[in-house]
Every structure is written in structure tokens, then in C-alpha cells.
mmCIF file of C-alpha atoms and ligand atoms in Angstrom:
data_model
loop_
_atom_site.group_PDB
_atom_site.id
_atom_site.type_symbol
_atom_site.label_atom_id
_atom_site.label_comp_id
_atom_site.label_asym_id
_atom_site.label_seq_id
_atom_site.Cartn_x
_atom_site.Cartn_y
_atom_site.Cartn_z
ATOM 1 C CA MET X 1 154.750 85.229 82.176
ATOM 2 C CA GLU X 2 152.258 87.541 80.277
ATOM 3 C CA PRO X 3 148.482 87.450 81.987
ATOM 4 C CA LYS X 4 145.763 85.658 79.937
ATOM 5 C CA ILE X 5 142.148 85.736 80.373
ATOM 6 C CA PHE X 6 140.695 83.209 82.842
ATOM 7 C CA GLU X 7 137.209 82.297 81.320
ATOM 8 C CA SER X 8 135.440 80.612 84.471
ATOM 9 C CA HIS X 9 132.276 79.467 82.989
ATOM 10 C CA ALA X 10 131.349 78.303 79.603
ATOM 11 C CA HIS X 11 129.386 75.384 78.029
ATOM 12 C CA TYR X 12 131.198 73.883 75.149
ATOM 13 C CA ASP X 13 129.449 71.090 74.723
ATOM 14 C CA SER X 14 126.310 72.815 73.874
ATOM 15 C CA GLU X 15 124.992 71.807 70.559
ATOM 16 C CA GLN X 16 125.060 75.552 69.536
ATOM 17 C CA PHE X 17 128.749 74.938 68.990
ATOM 18 C CA ASP X 18 128.417 71.813 66.978
ATOM 19 C CA GLU X 19 129.439 73.421 63.624
ATOM 20 C CA ASP X 20 132.511 75.243 64.470
ATOM 21 C CA ARG X 21 133.262 73.757 67.901
ATOM 22 C CA HIS X 22 136.971 72.730 67.231
ATOM 23 C CA GLU X 23 137.929 75.510 64.958
ATOM 24 C CA LEU X 24 136.595 77.982 67.579
ATOM 25 C CA LEU X 25 138.526 76.260 70.583
ATOM 26 C CA MET X 26 141.576 76.402 68.526
ATOM 27 C CA SER X 27 141.366 79.738 68.029
ATOM 28 C CA MET X 28 141.248 80.718 71.883
ATOM 29 C CA PRO X 29 145.080 81.355 72.340
ATOM 30 C CA GLU X 30 145.632 83.976 69.581
ATOM 31 C CA HIS X 31 142.611 85.856 71.197
ATOM 32 C CA GLY X 32 144.320 85.761 74.464
ATOM 33 C CA ILE X 33 142.454 83.336 76.316
ATOM 34 C CA GLY X 34 144.684 81.031 78.732
ATOM 35 C CA THR X 35 142.415 79.122 80.584
ATOM 36 C CA ILE X 36 138.639 78.148 80.191
ATOM 37 C CA ILE X 37 136.412 76.260 82.582
ATOM 38 C CA ASN X 38 133.835 74.170 80.853
ATOM 39 C CA SER X 39 130.912 73.840 83.183
ATOM 40 C CA GLY X 40 128.599 70.688 83.640
ATOM 41 C CA ALA X 41 125.004 71.234 83.405
ATOM 42 C CA ASN X 42 122.847 68.243 81.968
ATOM 43 C CA TRP X 43 123.453 64.389 82.254
ATOM 44 C CA ASP X 44 125.227 64.056 79.123
ATOM 45 C CA SER X 45 127.690 66.974 79.900
ATOM 46 C CA VAL X 46 128.603 64.940 82.989
ATOM 47 C CA THR X 47 130.803 62.884 80.767
ATOM 48 C CA GLU X 48 131.404 65.397 77.868
ATOM 49 C CA VAL X 49 133.059 67.938 79.961
ATOM 50 C CA VAL X 50 135.686 65.407 81.351
ATOM 51 C CA LYS X 51 136.241 64.194 77.840
ATOM 52 C CA MET X 52 136.850 67.866 76.478
ATOM 53 C CA ALA X 53 139.124 68.724 79.300
ATOM 54 C CA ALA X 54 141.318 65.912 78.554
ATOM 55 C CA LYS X 55 141.532 67.055 74.578
ATOM 56 C CA TYR X 56 142.090 70.714 74.870
ATOM 57 C CA PRO X 57 145.311 71.573 77.238
ATOM 58 C CA PHE X 58 143.876 74.979 78.127
ATOM 59 C CA MET X 59 140.438 73.408 79.463
ATOM 60 C CA TYR X 60 139.077 71.947 82.812
ATOM 61 C CA ALA X 61 135.957 70.806 84.012
ATOM 62 C CA ALA X 62 133.326 71.256 86.519
ATOM 63 C CA VAL X 63 131.020 68.513 87.104
ATOM 64 C CA GLY X 64 127.699 68.542 88.510
ATOM 65 C CA MET X 65 124.053 68.874 87.519
ATOM 66 C CA HIS X 66 121.914 72.445 87.075
ATOM 67 C CA PRO X 67 118.987 72.837 89.064
ATOM 68 C CA ASP X 68 116.571 72.883 86.060
ATOM 69 C CA GLU X 69 118.337 69.155 85.275
ATOM 70 C CA VAL X 70 118.387 67.266 88.580
ATOM 71 C CA GLY X 71 115.176 65.477 87.682
ATOM 72 C CA ASP X 72 117.249 63.047 85.528
ATOM 73 C CA LEU X 73 119.436 62.282 88.492
ATOM 74 C CA ASN X 74 119.209 59.152 90.776
ATOM 75 C CA ASP X 75 121.314 57.416 93.321
ATOM 76 C CA GLU X 76 123.193 55.253 90.703
ATOM 77 C CA ARG X 77 123.873 58.377 88.178
ATOM 78 C CA PHE X 78 125.293 60.573 91.594
ATOM 79 C CA GLU X 79 127.693 57.499 92.115
ATOM 80 C CA TYR X 80 128.890 57.872 88.470
ATOM 81 C CA MET X 81 129.169 61.877 88.952
ATOM 82 C CA ARG X 82 131.210 61.216 91.877
ATOM 83 C CA ALA X 83 133.726 59.191 89.990
ATOM 84 C CA GLN X 84 133.674 61.680 87.065
ATOM 85 C CA CYS X 85 134.373 64.276 89.621
ATOM 86 C CA GLN X 86 137.743 62.195 90.380
ATOM 87 C CA LYS X 87 139.038 62.412 87.043
ATOM 88 C CA GLU X 88 141.737 64.274 85.674
ATOM 89 C CA LYS X 89 141.471 68.135 85.235
ATOM 90 C CA VAL X 90 138.062 68.107 87.011
ATOM 91 C CA VAL X 91 138.471 71.347 89.309
ATOM 92 C CA ALA X 92 135.284 71.973 90.811
ATOM 93 C CA VAL X 93 131.572 70.543 91.382
ATOM 94 C CA GLY X 94 129.039 72.693 89.054
ATOM 95 C CA GLU X 95 127.223 74.370 88.129
ATOM 96 C CA ILE X 96 124.817 73.600 90.908
ATOM 97 C CA GLY X 97 122.063 75.439 92.746
ATOM 98 C CA LEU X 98 118.438 76.681 92.415
ATOM 99 C CA ASP X 99 116.598 78.155 89.964
ATOM 100 C CA TYR X 100 112.933 79.323 90.475
ATOM 101 C CA TYR X 101 112.866 81.444 87.348
ATOM 102 C CA TRP X 102 112.335 78.281 85.053
ATOM 103 C CA ASP X 103 110.830 76.425 87.837
ATOM 104 C CA ASN X 104 111.591 73.144 85.894
ATOM 105 C CA GLU X 105 112.024 70.897 89.209
ATOM 106 C CA ALA X 106 110.123 71.451 92.261
ATOM 107 C CA HIS X 107 111.669 73.197 94.712
ATOM 108 C CA ASP X 108 112.230 70.436 97.375
ATOM 109 C CA VAL X 109 113.864 68.292 94.420
ATOM 110 C CA GLN X 110 116.110 71.135 93.695
ATOM 111 C CA LYS X 111 117.131 71.632 97.299
ATOM 112 C CA LYS X 112 117.883 67.923 97.766
ATOM 113 C CA TRP X 113 119.976 67.628 95.082
ATOM 114 C CA PHE X 114 121.802 70.831 95.545
ATOM 115 C CA ILE X 115 122.730 69.747 99.254
ATOM 116 C CA LYS X 116 123.714 66.562 98.076
ATOM 117 C CA GLN X 117 126.374 68.366 95.346
ATOM 118 C CA LEU X 118 127.417 70.561 98.193
ATOM 119 C CA GLU X 119 128.286 67.696 100.182
ATOM 120 C CA LEU X 120 129.855 65.703 97.417
ATOM 121 C CA ALA X 121 132.425 69.018 96.754
ATOM 122 C CA ARG X 122 133.397 68.959 100.501
ATOM 123 C CA GLU X 123 133.912 64.934 100.504
ATOM 124 C CA LEU X 124 136.204 65.425 97.537
ATOM 125 C CA ASP X 125 137.889 68.642 98.506
ATOM 126 C CA LEU X 126 136.598 70.837 95.549
ATOM 127 C CA PRO X 127 135.130 74.405 95.048
ATOM 128 C CA VAL X 128 131.870 74.644 93.851
ATOM 129 C CA ILE X 129 130.339 76.676 91.010
ATOM 130 C CA ILE X 130 126.697 77.823 92.036
ATOM 131 C CA HIS X 131 123.842 79.051 89.762
ATOM 132 C CA SER X 132 121.005 81.009 91.750
ATOM 133 C CA ARG X 133 118.068 82.516 89.821
ATOM 134 C CA GLU X 134 115.387 84.049 91.489
ATOM 135 C CA ALA X 135 116.204 82.007 94.401
ATOM 136 C CA ALA X 136 118.757 84.388 96.256
ATOM 137 C CA ALA X 137 117.128 83.779 99.880
ATOM 138 C CA ASP X 138 116.581 80.207 99.733
ATOM 139 C CA THR X 139 120.569 79.740 98.053
ATOM 140 C CA MET X 140 121.857 81.892 100.960
ATOM 141 C CA GLU X 141 120.040 79.712 103.545
ATOM 142 C CA ILE X 142 121.411 76.576 101.996
ATOM 143 C CA MET X 143 124.858 78.089 101.414
ATOM 144 C CA LYS X 144 125.212 79.153 105.390
ATOM 145 C CA GLU X 145 123.960 75.468 106.403
ATOM 146 C CA TYR X 146 125.665 73.172 103.995
ATOM 147 C CA GLY X 147 128.251 75.591 102.372
ATOM 148 C CA LYS X 148 130.311 76.440 105.495
ATOM 149 C CA GLY X 149 134.210 76.303 105.003
ATOM 150 C CA LEU X 150 133.494 75.246 101.187
ATOM 151 C CA ASN X 151 135.375 77.452 98.408
ATOM 152 C CA GLY X 152 133.613 78.706 95.232
ATOM 153 C CA VAL X 153 132.143 81.153 92.874
ATOM 154 C CA ILE X 154 128.573 82.700 92.628
ATOM 155 C CA HIS X 155 128.278 82.547 88.722
ATOM 156 C CA CYS X 156 126.535 85.006 86.729
ATOM 157 C CA PHE X 157 125.900 86.698 89.921
ATOM 158 C CA SER X 158 122.499 88.974 89.539
ATOM 159 C CA SER X 159 121.322 89.986 93.334
ATOM 160 C CA SER X 160 122.252 93.028 95.376
ATOM 161 C CA LYS X 161 125.788 94.346 96.168
ATOM 162 C CA GLU X 162 124.797 93.721 100.135
ATOM 163 C CA LEU X 163 124.152 89.804 99.202
ATOM 164 C CA ALA X 164 127.615 89.797 96.686
ATOM 165 C CA LEU X 165 129.427 91.581 100.221
ATOM 166 C CA GLU X 166 128.097 88.512 102.488
ATOM 167 C CA TYR X 167 129.171 86.127 99.828
ATOM 168 C CA VAL X 168 132.321 87.613 99.759
ATOM 169 C CA LYS X 169 132.579 87.333 103.305
ATOM 170 C CA MET X 170 132.126 83.804 103.358
ATOM 171 C CA GLY X 171 135.142 83.575 101.078
ATOM 172 C CA PHE X 172 133.311 83.164 97.922
ATOM 173 C CA TYR X 173 134.079 84.604 94.488
ATOM 174 C CA ILE X 174 131.668 86.633 92.625
ATOM 175 C CA GLY X 175 131.410 85.965 88.555
ATOM 176 C CA VAL X 176 130.600 88.349 86.530
ATOM 177 C CA GLY X 177 129.222 87.994 82.776
ATOM 178 C CA GLY X 178 128.153 89.903 80.005
ATOM 179 C CA VAL X 179 125.047 91.490 81.579
ATOM 180 C CA VAL X 180 127.677 93.905 82.959
ATOM 181 C CA THR X 181 127.885 95.528 79.830
ATOM 182 C CA PHE X 182 123.835 95.961 79.330
ATOM 183 C CA LYS X 183 123.051 99.681 79.685
ATOM 184 C CA ASN X 184 120.241 98.565 81.903
ATOM 185 C CA ALA X 185 122.446 96.872 84.371
ATOM 186 C CA LYS X 186 122.456 99.057 87.104
ATOM 187 C CA LYS X 187 122.255 96.531 90.124
ATOM 188 C CA LEU X 188 125.310 94.571 88.683
ATOM 189 C CA LYS X 189 127.368 97.534 87.901
ATOM 190 C CA GLU X 190 127.121 98.445 91.624
ATOM 191 C CA VAL X 191 128.067 94.846 92.696
ATOM 192 C CA VAL X 192 131.116 95.222 90.600
ATOM 193 C CA GLU X 193 132.091 98.673 92.035
ATOM 194 C CA ALA X 194 131.573 97.007 95.489
ATOM 195 C CA VAL X 195 133.109 93.807 95.212
ATOM 196 C CA PRO X 196 137.243 93.866 95.298
ATOM 197 C CA LEU X 197 138.816 92.933 92.197
ATOM 198 C CA GLU X 198 140.591 90.124 94.051
ATOM 199 C CA ARG X 199 137.202 88.602 94.623
ATOM 200 C CA ILE X 200 135.902 88.718 90.713
ATOM 201 C CA LEU X 201 136.106 86.194 88.100
ATOM 202 C CA LEU X 202 135.473 86.757 84.373
ATOM 203 C CA GLU X 203 132.786 84.624 82.727
ATOM 204 C CA THR X 204 130.891 84.363 79.612
ATOM 205 C CA ASP X 205 128.185 81.417 80.319
ATOM 206 C CA CYS X 206 128.817 80.973 76.730
ATOM 207 C CA PRO X 207 126.590 79.901 74.438
ATOM 208 C CA TYR X 208 124.386 82.091 76.309
ATOM 209 C CA LEU X 209 124.255 85.647 77.653
ATOM 210 C CA ALA X 210 126.394 87.489 74.803
ATOM 211 C CA PRO X 211 127.888 91.039 75.843
ATOM 212 C CA THR X 212 127.144 94.453 74.231
ATOM 213 C CA PRO X 213 127.733 94.800 71.166
ATOM 214 C CA TYR X 214 126.685 91.106 70.456
ATOM 215 C CA ARG X 215 123.779 90.908 72.760
ATOM 216 C CA GLY X 216 121.348 88.212 71.373
ATOM 217 C CA LYS X 217 123.856 86.086 69.549
ATOM 218 C CA ARG X 218 125.543 83.307 70.229
ATOM 219 C CA ASN X 219 128.457 83.783 72.678
ATOM 220 C CA SER X 220 131.554 82.664 73.074
ATOM 221 C CA SER X 221 134.860 83.331 75.139
ATOM 222 C CA ILE X 222 136.468 85.447 72.581
ATOM 223 C CA TYR X 223 133.731 88.280 73.698
ATOM 224 C CA ILE X 224 134.783 88.005 77.091
ATOM 225 C CA GLN X 225 137.099 91.151 76.750
ATOM 226 C CA TYR X 226 133.842 93.202 76.497
ATOM 227 C CA ILE X 227 133.255 92.290 80.339
ATOM 228 C CA ALA X 228 136.617 92.800 81.335
ATOM 229 C CA GLU X 229 136.655 96.103 79.653
ATOM 230 C CA GLU X 230 133.420 97.382 81.172
ATOM 231 C CA ILE X 231 134.740 96.194 84.686
ATOM 232 C CA ALA X 232 138.004 98.283 83.968
ATOM 233 C CA ASN X 233 135.956 101.276 83.483
ATOM 234 C CA ILE X 234 133.823 100.792 86.536
ATOM 235 C CA LYS X 235 136.609 100.364 88.727
ATOM 236 C CA GLY X 236 138.895 102.716 87.399
ATOM 237 C CA VAL X 237 141.507 100.492 86.724
ATOM 238 C CA THR X 238 143.266 99.192 83.414
ATOM 239 C CA TYR X 239 141.937 96.548 81.189
ATOM 240 C CA GLU X 240 145.303 94.791 82.029
ATOM 241 C CA GLU X 241 144.829 95.051 85.642
ATOM 242 C CA VAL X 242 141.664 93.147 85.179
ATOM 243 C CA VAL X 243 142.951 90.342 83.143
ATOM 244 C CA ALA X 244 145.969 89.814 85.130
ATOM 245 C CA GLN X 245 144.063 89.808 88.611
ATOM 246 C CA THR X 246 141.116 87.976 87.514
ATOM 247 C CA GLU X 247 143.612 85.224 86.312
ATOM 248 C CA GLN X 248 145.351 84.949 89.646
ATOM 249 C CA ASN X 249 141.510 84.742 91.443
ATOM 250 C CA GLY X 250 140.549 81.835 88.978
ATOM 251 C CA LYS X 251 143.964 80.005 89.351
ATOM 252 C CA ASP X 252 143.755 80.480 93.129
ATOM 253 C CA LEU X 253 140.330 79.133 93.364
ATOM 254 C CA PHE X 254 140.400 76.171 90.948
ATOM 255 C CA ARG X 255 143.839 75.410 92.143
ATOM 256 C CA ILE X 256 145.333 75.534 88.550
HETATM 257 ZN ZN1 ZN T 1 126.171 78.214 83.204
#
């Protein structure tokens, strides 16, 4: 079968897609997109991503609460989330982690729910999608203590290549998004150079973080080719190799 793009991180429940969501998603196959992981983030998405995965054959869901949103969680809602994680086509717990950039929630609250969601993934034998922004040290500390033996991806990786390689050693994948196409993204280009292609996943994080030449515009999975092209350039391999290997990586990690 011809390799197709595996988009490992998108937010199609975002209101930024309200006007053209269905048409846009129906056009994905003709743009060479074979699989999309629609990632949970806020409380509404815990329900919505499961519904959307049931509607679109190429779409799968991750259920979880983003660190900026964990203030909306409580024990009862956590039980609902556990049930949602066991629905059909839910392939990961995510996105979960720490965000000290927006700092929407107190750090101890972020840590508490991050750890609880890691434990949920372990209990249900699901991989995790990790969000870490300006919180590299605390994220690693928690992953070392509570993430041992789990599989997953560090999405939109934004730290050093040393840290990327440490995660790779722990068995994790590195999610590379549109930032890699930015001229000033020296650090991320070094990460891509250092991390084996067998450990890289393509992602857009759409509607956010559109790659060059669409920087600042609404992002969607059809722009993911610019990310794959940049990775091919950096690693000195063909575009087709990047698409084929990252598709295999995505299928392996999410067991699709
Ligand atoms: Zn995201």
C-alpha cells in the first residue's frame, strides 16, 4: 500500500473549524492524509473527539485534559474520562502534561492531574500524548517517576536535543510540528538531526502553529507536507521516506 501521511496531533473540535470542518475533513484523503489523531484538550473535547472518531473512518481519538484546562476536572469527571478512554477508536490518553508558559493553573494542580492521567494510561494500557511548555525539568521528573514503561509521544517538542534523546532512550517518540519550518528554529532543527527518523512523528497541532509559508494563519493537516519536507531536508532523505517511516511509527505507537 502506498504510504500516507500520519497526522499525530490535531484539534478538529476547535471552533476555528466551525465553518468548514466537514468539507475540510472530507478533503483529507485527496491530500494524502491517511490517519489523523484528534487530541483531547478541554472538557468538551473529552466527549467531542470520541464522536468525531466514530464519524470519520481515518480519524482516531486521544482523550485527556490539557494542563491549562485541568481546573475543570474533579473526581466525577475523571470517572467519565476513564469511560471515554475505553470507547472505540480511542488510542491514547492526551494531551496531558505541564504548561508553565500560560500558567493557567497552579503547578501543584497541574502535577496532580498529570500524574493521575499517566496512571489512567497505565491502567488502560494506552500510550500518552505529552504536552510540556516551559516545564521541561518538572515534566521529565514526573515522567521518570510515573511514566516508566509507558509508551507515548512528546508532542510539539520544544526543548534541547539532549532532552529529546533522553526521551528516545526511555522509549518515547518526538512529535515535530510546524515550528521546524521557521527560519529561527535552530534548536528544533538540531533535534530533528539528532533523533532517528524511527522515533519521529509528524504533527500539526492545528488550528495552531501553521508552518511557513502559512505562519500565523489557521493551520490544518493539509499543510503537514511542509513539515515532512523540512524533515527530509534536514535528514538528507526523501520526502517519501519521511512519510513512510513516520506513518509506520504512528501505527506502531497507537496500534492502528
Ligand atoms: Zn495540542
